[in-house]
Short mmCIF file of N, CA and C in Angstrom, two decimals:
data_model
loop_
_atom_site.label_atom_id
_atom_site.label_comp_id
_atom_site.label_asym_id
_atom_site.label_seq_id
_atom_site.Cartn_x
_atom_site.Cartn_y
_atom_site.Cartn_z
N MET L 1 194.29 -62.50 56.24
CA MET L 1 193.64 -62.12 55.01
C MET L 1 192.11 -62.21 55.15
N ALA L 2 191.66 -63.15 55.97
CA ALA L 2 190.21 -63.27 56.17
C ALA L 2 189.64 -62.00 56.77
N GLU L 3 190.41 -61.33 57.61
CA GLU L 3 189.94 -60.11 58.23
C GLU L 3 189.69 -59.03 57.18
N LEU L 4 190.61 -58.87 56.23
CA LEU L 4 190.42 -57.89 55.16
C LEU L 4 189.17 -58.22 54.35
N SER L 5 188.99 -59.49 54.09
CA SER L 5 187.83 -59.93 53.33
C SER L 5 186.53 -59.61 54.08
N THR L 6 186.55 -59.80 55.37
CA THR L 6 185.38 -59.51 56.19
C THR L 6 185.05 -58.02 56.19
N ILE L 7 186.07 -57.19 56.22
CA ILE L 7 185.86 -55.74 56.19
C ILE L 7 185.40 -55.29 54.81
N ALA L 8 185.93 -55.91 53.76
CA ALA L 8 185.62 -55.50 52.39
C ALA L 8 184.22 -55.90 51.95
N ARG L 9 183.71 -57.00 52.46
CA ARG L 9 182.42 -57.54 52.00
C ARG L 9 181.27 -56.52 52.07
N PRO L 10 181.05 -55.83 53.20
CA PRO L 10 179.93 -54.89 53.23
C PRO L 10 180.05 -53.75 52.22
N TYR L 11 181.27 -53.31 51.97
CA TYR L 11 181.48 -52.25 50.97
C TYR L 11 181.11 -52.76 49.58
N ALA L 12 181.53 -53.97 49.28
CA ALA L 12 181.21 -54.56 47.97
C ALA L 12 179.70 -54.73 47.82
N GLU L 13 179.06 -55.21 48.88
CA GLU L 13 177.61 -55.42 48.82
C GLU L 13 176.85 -54.11 48.66
N ALA L 14 177.28 -53.09 49.38
CA ALA L 14 176.62 -51.78 49.27
C ALA L 14 176.79 -51.20 47.87
N TYR L 15 178.00 -51.25 47.36
CA TYR L 15 178.27 -50.71 46.03
C TYR L 15 177.50 -51.50 44.97
N PHE L 16 177.45 -52.82 45.14
CA PHE L 16 176.71 -53.65 44.20
C PHE L 16 175.23 -53.29 44.21
N GLN L 17 174.67 -53.05 45.39
CA GLN L 17 173.26 -52.67 45.48
C GLN L 17 172.99 -51.37 44.73
N VAL L 18 173.90 -50.42 44.84
CA VAL L 18 173.73 -49.12 44.20
C VAL L 18 173.75 -49.27 42.68
N VAL L 19 174.67 -50.07 42.15
CA VAL L 19 174.86 -50.13 40.70
C VAL L 19 174.12 -51.26 40.01
N SER L 20 173.57 -52.21 40.76
CA SER L 20 172.97 -53.39 40.13
C SER L 20 171.55 -53.18 39.64
N ILE L 21 171.07 -51.97 39.70
CA ILE L 21 169.73 -51.66 39.19
C ILE L 21 169.66 -51.99 37.71
N ASP L 22 170.74 -51.81 37.03
CA ASP L 22 170.80 -51.97 35.57
C ASP L 22 172.06 -52.78 35.23
N ALA L 23 171.91 -53.80 34.38
CA ALA L 23 173.03 -54.70 34.05
C ALA L 23 174.21 -53.94 33.41
N THR L 24 173.92 -52.92 32.61
CA THR L 24 175.02 -52.18 31.99
C THR L 24 175.79 -51.39 33.04
N LYS L 25 175.06 -50.88 34.06
CA LYS L 25 175.74 -50.17 35.14
C LYS L 25 176.64 -51.11 35.93
N THR L 26 176.17 -52.35 36.11
CA THR L 26 176.96 -53.34 36.86
C THR L 26 178.25 -53.64 36.12
N GLU L 27 178.17 -53.82 34.82
CA GLU L 27 179.38 -54.10 34.03
C GLU L 27 180.31 -52.89 34.03
N THR L 28 179.75 -51.71 33.88
CA THR L 28 180.55 -50.48 33.93
C THR L 28 181.24 -50.35 35.28
N ALA L 29 180.49 -50.58 36.34
CA ALA L 29 181.05 -50.49 37.69
C ALA L 29 182.17 -51.50 37.89
N SER L 30 182.02 -52.69 37.34
CA SER L 30 183.06 -53.71 37.43
C SER L 30 184.33 -53.24 36.75
N ASN L 31 184.19 -52.69 35.56
CA ASN L 31 185.35 -52.17 34.83
C ASN L 31 185.99 -50.99 35.56
N GLU L 32 185.16 -50.12 36.13
CA GLU L 32 185.70 -48.99 36.88
C GLU L 32 186.44 -49.46 38.12
N LEU L 33 185.89 -50.46 38.81
CA LEU L 33 186.58 -51.00 39.98
C LEU L 33 187.93 -51.58 39.61
N LYS L 34 187.98 -52.26 38.47
CA LYS L 34 189.26 -52.83 38.02
C LYS L 34 190.30 -51.73 37.79
N SER L 35 189.87 -50.61 37.22
CA SER L 35 190.78 -49.47 37.03
C SER L 35 191.24 -48.91 38.37
N LEU L 36 190.31 -48.79 39.30
CA LEU L 36 190.64 -48.26 40.62
C LEU L 36 191.62 -49.18 41.36
N VAL L 37 191.43 -50.48 41.21
CA VAL L 37 192.34 -51.44 41.84
C VAL L 37 193.74 -51.29 41.27
N ALA L 38 193.83 -51.16 39.95
CA ALA L 38 195.14 -51.01 39.31
C ALA L 38 195.87 -49.77 39.84
N ILE L 39 195.13 -48.69 39.99
CA ILE L 39 195.74 -47.45 40.50
C ILE L 39 196.15 -47.64 41.96
N SER L 40 195.31 -48.30 42.74
CA SER L 40 195.60 -48.46 44.18
C SER L 40 196.80 -49.36 44.44
N GLN L 41 197.21 -50.14 43.45
CA GLN L 41 198.33 -51.05 43.62
C GLN L 41 199.69 -50.40 43.34
N VAL L 42 199.69 -49.19 42.80
CA VAL L 42 200.94 -48.49 42.51
C VAL L 42 201.56 -48.04 43.84
N PRO L 43 202.82 -48.41 44.10
CA PRO L 43 203.44 -48.08 45.39
C PRO L 43 203.40 -46.59 45.74
N GLU L 44 203.62 -45.72 44.76
CA GLU L 44 203.60 -44.29 45.03
C GLU L 44 202.21 -43.82 45.45
N VAL L 45 201.19 -44.43 44.86
CA VAL L 45 199.81 -44.07 45.21
C VAL L 45 199.52 -44.53 46.64
N ARG L 46 199.96 -45.73 46.97
CA ARG L 46 199.76 -46.25 48.33
C ARG L 46 200.42 -45.33 49.35
N GLU L 47 201.61 -44.85 49.01
CA GLU L 47 202.33 -43.92 49.89
C GLU L 47 201.55 -42.62 50.06
N ALA L 48 201.08 -42.08 48.95
CA ALA L 48 200.34 -40.81 48.98
C ALA L 48 199.05 -40.94 49.78
N MET L 49 198.39 -42.08 49.68
CA MET L 49 197.13 -42.28 50.40
C MET L 49 197.36 -42.42 51.91
N ALA L 50 198.60 -42.71 52.30
CA ALA L 50 198.93 -42.81 53.73
C ALA L 50 199.61 -41.55 54.26
N ASP L 51 199.82 -40.57 53.39
CA ASP L 51 200.51 -39.34 53.78
C ASP L 51 199.66 -38.54 54.76
N PRO L 52 200.15 -38.32 55.98
CA PRO L 52 199.35 -37.60 56.97
C PRO L 52 199.19 -36.11 56.67
N ARG L 53 199.99 -35.59 55.74
CA ARG L 53 199.87 -34.16 55.41
C ARG L 53 198.64 -33.87 54.55
N LEU L 54 198.07 -34.91 53.94
CA LEU L 54 196.87 -34.73 53.12
C LEU L 54 195.63 -35.06 53.93
N ASP L 55 194.62 -34.20 53.82
CA ASP L 55 193.37 -34.55 54.49
C ASP L 55 192.58 -35.49 53.58
N LYS L 56 191.45 -35.96 54.05
CA LYS L 56 190.68 -36.96 53.32
C LYS L 56 190.15 -36.44 51.98
N VAL L 57 189.75 -35.20 51.95
CA VAL L 57 189.25 -34.62 50.69
C VAL L 57 190.38 -34.55 49.67
N GLN L 58 191.56 -34.15 50.10
CA GLN L 58 192.71 -34.07 49.19
C GLN L 58 193.10 -35.47 48.69
N ARG L 59 193.06 -36.45 49.58
CA ARG L 59 193.39 -37.83 49.16
C ARG L 59 192.41 -38.31 48.10
N ALA L 60 191.13 -38.09 48.36
CA ALA L 60 190.10 -38.55 47.41
C ALA L 60 190.28 -37.87 46.06
N GLU L 61 190.48 -36.56 46.06
CA GLU L 61 190.63 -35.83 44.81
C GLU L 61 191.92 -36.23 44.08
N LEU L 62 192.99 -36.45 44.84
CA LEU L 62 194.24 -36.91 44.23
C LEU L 62 194.04 -38.27 43.57
N PHE L 63 193.41 -39.17 44.29
CA PHE L 63 193.18 -40.51 43.75
C PHE L 63 192.30 -40.45 42.51
N LEU L 64 191.22 -39.70 42.58
CA LEU L 64 190.31 -39.59 41.43
C LEU L 64 190.98 -38.93 40.24
N SER L 65 191.92 -38.04 40.49
CA SER L 65 192.61 -37.37 39.38
C SER L 65 193.53 -38.33 38.62
N LEU L 66 193.87 -39.46 39.23
CA LEU L 66 194.75 -40.43 38.58
C LEU L 66 194.02 -41.36 37.62
N VAL L 67 192.70 -41.35 37.67
CA VAL L 67 191.90 -42.21 36.81
C VAL L 67 191.86 -41.62 35.42
N LYS L 68 192.27 -42.40 34.43
CA LYS L 68 192.35 -41.92 33.04
C LYS L 68 190.96 -41.72 32.42
N SER L 69 190.07 -42.69 32.62
CA SER L 69 188.74 -42.60 32.00
C SER L 69 187.77 -41.89 32.94
N GLU L 70 186.65 -41.48 32.39
CA GLU L 70 185.63 -40.79 33.17
C GLU L 70 184.91 -41.81 34.05
N LEU L 71 184.82 -41.52 35.32
CA LEU L 71 184.12 -42.39 36.26
C LEU L 71 182.68 -41.95 36.43
N SER L 72 181.83 -42.92 36.71
CA SER L 72 180.44 -42.59 37.01
C SER L 72 180.39 -41.89 38.37
N GLU L 73 179.31 -41.19 38.61
CA GLU L 73 179.16 -40.49 39.88
C GLU L 73 179.14 -41.48 41.04
N SER L 74 178.55 -42.66 40.80
CA SER L 74 178.51 -43.70 41.84
C SER L 74 179.92 -44.12 42.24
N SER L 75 180.78 -44.29 41.26
CA SER L 75 182.16 -44.71 41.54
C SER L 75 182.94 -43.61 42.24
N LYS L 76 182.72 -42.37 41.83
CA LYS L 76 183.40 -41.25 42.50
C LYS L 76 182.98 -41.18 43.97
N ASN L 77 181.69 -41.31 44.21
CA ASN L 77 181.18 -41.28 45.59
C ASN L 77 181.71 -42.46 46.40
N PHE L 78 181.84 -43.60 45.73
CA PHE L 78 182.35 -44.79 46.41
C PHE L 78 183.81 -44.58 46.83
N VAL L 79 184.60 -43.99 45.94
CA VAL L 79 186.01 -43.69 46.28
C VAL L 79 186.06 -42.74 47.47
N ARG L 80 185.22 -41.72 47.45
CA ARG L 80 185.20 -40.76 48.56
C ARG L 80 184.83 -41.45 49.88
N LEU L 81 183.86 -42.37 49.82
CA LEU L 81 183.46 -43.12 51.01
C LEU L 81 184.63 -43.96 51.53
N LEU L 82 185.32 -44.64 50.62
CA LEU L 82 186.45 -45.47 51.03
C LEU L 82 187.56 -44.63 51.66
N VAL L 83 187.84 -43.48 51.07
CA VAL L 83 188.86 -42.59 51.63
C VAL L 83 188.42 -42.09 53.01
N ASP L 84 187.17 -41.68 53.14
CA ASP L 84 186.65 -41.20 54.44
C ASP L 84 186.80 -42.24 55.54
N ASN L 85 186.64 -43.51 55.17
CA ASN L 85 186.71 -44.58 56.16
C ASN L 85 188.06 -45.28 56.19
N ASP L 86 189.06 -44.70 55.52
CA ASP L 86 190.41 -45.29 55.44
C ASP L 86 190.36 -46.74 54.95
N ARG L 87 189.60 -46.98 53.89
CA ARG L 87 189.45 -48.33 53.33
C ARG L 87 189.84 -48.41 51.86
N LEU L 88 190.49 -47.40 51.34
CA LEU L 88 190.82 -47.38 49.92
C LEU L 88 191.72 -48.54 49.52
N LEU L 89 192.60 -48.95 50.40
CA LEU L 89 193.53 -50.03 50.06
C LEU L 89 192.87 -51.40 50.09
N LEU L 90 191.57 -51.45 50.43
CA LEU L 90 190.81 -52.70 50.37
C LEU L 90 190.20 -52.94 48.99
N LEU L 91 190.49 -52.07 48.05
CA LEU L 91 189.87 -52.19 46.72
C LEU L 91 190.04 -53.58 46.08
N PRO L 92 191.20 -54.24 46.16
CA PRO L 92 191.29 -55.57 45.55
C PRO L 92 190.30 -56.57 46.16
N GLU L 93 190.15 -56.56 47.47
CA GLU L 93 189.20 -57.46 48.12
C GLU L 93 187.76 -57.07 47.78
N ILE L 94 187.50 -55.77 47.70
CA ILE L 94 186.16 -55.30 47.34
C ILE L 94 185.81 -55.76 45.93
N LEU L 95 186.77 -55.64 45.02
CA LEU L 95 186.54 -56.10 43.64
C LEU L 95 186.24 -57.59 43.61
N GLU L 96 186.97 -58.36 44.38
CA GLU L 96 186.74 -59.81 44.41
C GLU L 96 185.31 -60.14 44.84
N HIS L 97 184.85 -59.50 45.91
CA HIS L 97 183.48 -59.73 46.39
C HIS L 97 182.45 -59.20 45.39
N PHE L 98 182.74 -58.05 44.79
CA PHE L 98 181.83 -57.47 43.81
C PHE L 98 181.65 -58.43 42.63
N GLU L 99 182.75 -58.99 42.15
CA GLU L 99 182.69 -59.93 41.02
C GLU L 99 181.89 -61.18 41.38
N GLN L 100 182.03 -61.65 42.62
CA GLN L 100 181.25 -62.80 43.06
C GLN L 100 179.76 -62.48 43.05
N LEU L 101 179.40 -61.30 43.53
CA LEU L 101 178.00 -60.88 43.53
C LEU L 101 177.46 -60.74 42.11
N LYS L 102 178.28 -60.16 41.25
CA LYS L 102 177.89 -59.97 39.84
C LYS L 102 177.69 -61.32 39.16
N ASN L 103 178.62 -62.23 39.39
CA ASN L 103 178.51 -63.57 38.80
C ASN L 103 177.28 -64.31 39.33
N ALA L 104 177.02 -64.20 40.62
CA ALA L 104 175.85 -64.86 41.20
C ALA L 104 174.56 -64.33 40.58
N LYS L 105 174.49 -63.02 40.38
CA LYS L 105 173.29 -62.44 39.77
C LYS L 105 173.12 -62.93 38.33
N GLU L 106 174.24 -63.11 37.62
CA GLU L 106 174.20 -63.57 36.24
C GLU L 106 174.04 -65.08 36.14
N GLY L 107 174.14 -65.80 37.27
CA GLY L 107 174.09 -67.26 37.25
C GLY L 107 175.37 -67.86 36.70
N SER L 108 176.47 -67.18 36.93
CA SER L 108 177.75 -67.66 36.43
C SER L 108 178.76 -67.69 37.57
N ALA L 109 179.92 -68.22 37.27
CA ALA L 109 180.99 -68.28 38.28
C ALA L 109 182.33 -68.22 37.58
N ALA L 110 183.31 -67.68 38.29
CA ALA L 110 184.69 -67.67 37.78
C ALA L 110 185.25 -69.07 37.94
N CYS L 111 186.05 -69.49 37.00
CA CYS L 111 186.60 -70.84 36.99
C CYS L 111 188.07 -70.77 36.61
N VAL L 112 188.94 -71.31 37.46
CA VAL L 112 190.36 -71.35 37.15
C VAL L 112 190.70 -72.78 36.76
N ILE L 113 191.14 -72.94 35.53
CA ILE L 113 191.54 -74.26 35.02
C ILE L 113 193.06 -74.25 34.93
N THR L 114 193.69 -75.09 35.75
CA THR L 114 195.14 -75.22 35.71
C THR L 114 195.44 -76.52 35.00
N SER L 115 196.19 -76.43 33.91
CA SER L 115 196.47 -77.59 33.08
C SER L 115 197.98 -77.83 33.01
N ALA L 116 198.35 -79.08 32.80
CA ALA L 116 199.77 -79.41 32.66
C ALA L 116 200.30 -78.91 31.32
N PHE L 117 199.41 -78.75 30.34
CA PHE L 117 199.80 -78.32 29.00
C PHE L 117 198.82 -77.25 28.49
N GLU L 118 199.24 -76.53 27.47
CA GLU L 118 198.34 -75.55 26.83
C GLU L 118 197.11 -76.28 26.29
N LEU L 119 195.94 -75.66 26.46
CA LEU L 119 194.70 -76.22 25.92
C LEU L 119 194.34 -75.52 24.62
N THR L 120 193.88 -76.29 23.64
CA THR L 120 193.39 -75.69 22.41
C THR L 120 192.00 -75.11 22.68
N GLU L 121 191.53 -74.28 21.77
CA GLU L 121 190.20 -73.69 21.91
C GLU L 121 189.13 -74.78 21.99
N ASP L 122 189.26 -75.82 21.16
CA ASP L 122 188.28 -76.91 21.17
C ASP L 122 188.30 -77.66 22.51
N GLN L 123 189.50 -77.93 23.02
CA GLN L 123 189.61 -78.61 24.31
C GLN L 123 189.00 -77.77 25.42
N LEU L 124 189.29 -76.47 25.40
CA LEU L 124 188.75 -75.58 26.42
C LEU L 124 187.23 -75.51 26.34
N ARG L 125 186.70 -75.41 25.14
CA ARG L 125 185.25 -75.34 24.95
C ARG L 125 184.59 -76.64 25.46
N GLU L 126 185.16 -77.78 25.10
CA GLU L 126 184.61 -79.07 25.52
C GLU L 126 184.69 -79.24 27.05
N LEU L 127 185.84 -78.90 27.62
CA LEU L 127 186.03 -79.00 29.06
C LEU L 127 185.07 -78.07 29.80
N THR L 128 184.93 -76.85 29.32
CA THR L 128 184.04 -75.88 29.94
C THR L 128 182.59 -76.37 29.90
N ALA L 129 182.17 -76.96 28.78
CA ALA L 129 180.80 -77.48 28.66
C ALA L 129 180.57 -78.59 29.69
N MET L 130 181.55 -79.48 29.85
CA MET L 130 181.42 -80.57 30.83
C MET L 130 181.36 -80.01 32.25
N LEU L 131 182.20 -79.02 32.53
CA LEU L 131 182.26 -78.44 33.87
C LEU L 131 180.98 -77.66 34.19
N GLU L 132 180.41 -77.00 33.19
CA GLU L 132 179.16 -76.26 33.41
C GLU L 132 178.04 -77.21 33.81
N LYS L 133 178.01 -78.41 33.22
CA LYS L 133 177.01 -79.41 33.60
C LYS L 133 177.26 -79.88 35.03
N LYS L 134 178.52 -80.09 35.37
CA LYS L 134 178.86 -80.59 36.71
C LYS L 134 178.56 -79.56 37.79
N PHE L 135 178.96 -78.32 37.58
CA PHE L 135 178.82 -77.30 38.62
C PHE L 135 177.47 -76.57 38.57
N GLY L 136 176.79 -76.61 37.44
CA GLY L 136 175.49 -75.97 37.34
C GLY L 136 175.54 -74.46 37.15
N TYR L 137 176.67 -73.95 36.71
CA TYR L 137 176.84 -72.51 36.45
C TYR L 137 177.35 -72.30 35.04
N LYS L 138 177.10 -71.12 34.53
CA LYS L 138 177.78 -70.67 33.32
C LYS L 138 179.16 -70.24 33.81
N LEU L 139 180.21 -70.87 33.29
CA LEU L 139 181.56 -70.62 33.80
C LEU L 139 182.31 -69.62 32.94
N LYS L 140 183.13 -68.83 33.62
CA LYS L 140 184.03 -67.88 32.97
C LYS L 140 185.45 -68.39 33.23
N PRO L 141 185.98 -69.20 32.30
CA PRO L 141 187.26 -69.85 32.58
C PRO L 141 188.48 -68.94 32.40
N VAL L 142 189.45 -69.15 33.28
CA VAL L 142 190.78 -68.56 33.18
C VAL L 142 191.72 -69.74 33.18
N VAL L 143 192.55 -69.85 32.15
CA VAL L 143 193.43 -71.01 32.02
C VAL L 143 194.85 -70.65 32.43
N LYS L 144 195.42 -71.52 33.25
CA LYS L 144 196.82 -71.38 33.66
C LYS L 144 197.53 -72.68 33.33
N VAL L 145 198.82 -72.59 33.04
CA VAL L 145 199.61 -73.78 32.75
C VAL L 145 200.60 -74.00 33.89
N ASP L 146 200.62 -75.23 34.41
CA ASP L 146 201.53 -75.61 35.49
C ASP L 146 202.06 -77.00 35.17
N ASN L 147 203.28 -77.07 34.65
CA ASN L 147 203.81 -78.37 34.22
C ASN L 147 204.12 -79.31 35.38
N THR L 148 204.06 -78.82 36.63
CA THR L 148 204.27 -79.72 37.77
C THR L 148 203.08 -80.66 37.98
N LEU L 149 201.97 -80.40 37.30
CA LEU L 149 200.82 -81.29 37.40
C LEU L 149 201.06 -82.61 36.66
N ILE L 150 202.06 -82.64 35.82
CA ILE L 150 202.48 -83.80 35.02
C ILE L 150 201.49 -84.07 33.90
N GLY L 151 200.22 -84.15 34.20
CA GLY L 151 199.18 -84.38 33.21
C GLY L 151 197.83 -84.07 33.84
N GLY L 152 196.79 -83.90 33.04
CA GLY L 152 195.46 -83.63 33.57
C GLY L 152 195.25 -82.17 33.90
N VAL L 153 194.15 -81.90 34.64
CA VAL L 153 193.80 -80.53 35.02
C VAL L 153 193.35 -80.46 36.46
N ARG L 154 193.46 -79.27 37.02
CA ARG L 154 192.90 -78.94 38.34
C ARG L 154 191.96 -77.77 38.10
N VAL L 155 190.71 -77.92 38.52
CA VAL L 155 189.69 -76.89 38.29
C VAL L 155 189.22 -76.34 39.63
N THR L 156 189.18 -75.01 39.73
CA THR L 156 188.70 -74.36 40.94
C THR L 156 187.53 -73.45 40.57
N VAL L 157 186.38 -73.72 41.19
CA VAL L 157 185.19 -72.89 41.01
C VAL L 157 184.75 -72.49 42.41
N GLY L 158 184.96 -71.22 42.74
CA GLY L 158 184.66 -70.77 44.10
C GLY L 158 185.56 -71.49 45.08
N ASP L 159 184.95 -72.18 46.04
CA ASP L 159 185.74 -72.92 47.01
C ASP L 159 185.77 -74.42 46.71
N GLN L 160 185.28 -74.80 45.54
CA GLN L 160 185.30 -76.20 45.12
C GLN L 160 186.49 -76.46 44.21
N VAL L 161 187.16 -77.59 44.44
CA VAL L 161 188.32 -77.96 43.62
C VAL L 161 188.09 -79.36 43.07
N LEU L 162 188.27 -79.50 41.79
CA LEU L 162 188.21 -80.79 41.10
C LEU L 162 189.61 -81.05 40.56
N ASP L 163 190.32 -82.01 41.16
CA ASP L 163 191.71 -82.27 40.79
C ASP L 163 191.82 -83.62 40.10
N THR L 164 191.99 -83.59 38.78
CA THR L 164 192.18 -84.82 38.01
C THR L 164 193.60 -84.90 37.47
N SER L 165 194.50 -84.13 38.06
CA SER L 165 195.88 -84.12 37.59
C SER L 165 196.61 -85.37 38.04
N VAL L 166 197.66 -85.72 37.34
CA VAL L 166 198.49 -86.85 37.71
C VAL L 166 199.12 -86.58 39.08
N GLN L 167 199.57 -85.36 39.29
CA GLN L 167 200.17 -85.00 40.58
C GLN L 167 199.16 -85.22 41.72
N GLY L 168 197.92 -84.80 41.52
CA GLY L 168 196.89 -84.98 42.53
C GLY L 168 196.62 -86.45 42.80
N GLN L 169 196.60 -87.26 41.75
CA GLN L 169 196.37 -88.69 41.91
C GLN L 169 197.53 -89.34 42.65
N LEU L 170 198.77 -88.91 42.36
CA LEU L 170 199.93 -89.44 43.07
C LEU L 170 199.90 -89.08 44.55
N VAL L 171 199.48 -87.86 44.86
CA VAL L 171 199.37 -87.45 46.26
C VAL L 171 198.33 -88.30 46.98
N ARG L 172 197.17 -88.51 46.35
CA ARG L 172 196.12 -89.33 46.97
C ARG L 172 196.60 -90.77 47.14
N LEU L 173 197.32 -91.32 46.17
CA LEU L 173 197.86 -92.67 46.26
C LEU L 173 198.87 -92.76 47.41
N HIS L 174 199.73 -91.76 47.52
CA HIS L 174 200.72 -91.72 48.60
C HIS L 174 200.03 -91.70 49.96
N GLU L 175 198.99 -90.87 50.09
CA GLU L 175 198.25 -90.79 51.36
C GLU L 175 197.60 -92.11 51.70
N THR L 176 197.04 -92.78 50.69
CA THR L 176 196.40 -94.07 50.90
C THR L 176 197.42 -95.12 51.36
N LEU L 177 198.56 -95.15 50.70
CA LEU L 177 199.57 -96.16 51.02
C LEU L 177 200.21 -95.91 52.40
N THR L 178 200.39 -94.67 52.77
CA THR L 178 201.00 -94.39 54.07
C THR L 178 200.01 -94.50 55.22
N ALA L 179 198.72 -94.53 54.92
CA ALA L 179 197.70 -94.66 55.95
C ALA L 179 197.53 -96.11 56.40
N ILE L 180 198.07 -97.02 55.62
CA ILE L 180 197.89 -98.46 55.93
C ILE L 180 198.78 -98.89 57.05
#
């Protein structure tokens, strides 16, 4: 998977450079990329993009014809570039890198909060405020529920993990006791 990420990064950076001139273009490009990713994940589309009977121009036009909303010229050109270089199926990885670049420019970061129980709006707001102070970013939280945590939360921001769950504490206790 790291190899795909390595290949996708320059495409994301180049596309980000083209659209990041204006914040509204960046947000539009992000939404357009999300639409393109959704289309690229359809099994029939993946098959069609690998069909050797279609040349690159036909593949690009077929793919672009599947997009429901109007795409910017930058996005259309980006799709054509990806098709020309046989990289269209890297769209999910490209989107991931693009979002990281967008968040970095905004001074924010994606945050996955995994909780043992559903969080109320007040709990989420309070937790997010505490986490923003700790990590130094404006966080965009996504909440998941995992009852195997028993209690507490596990927070992932980029490659940093803060695990205050009961399950995490039990694992650390087990490691400590078996190391003796």
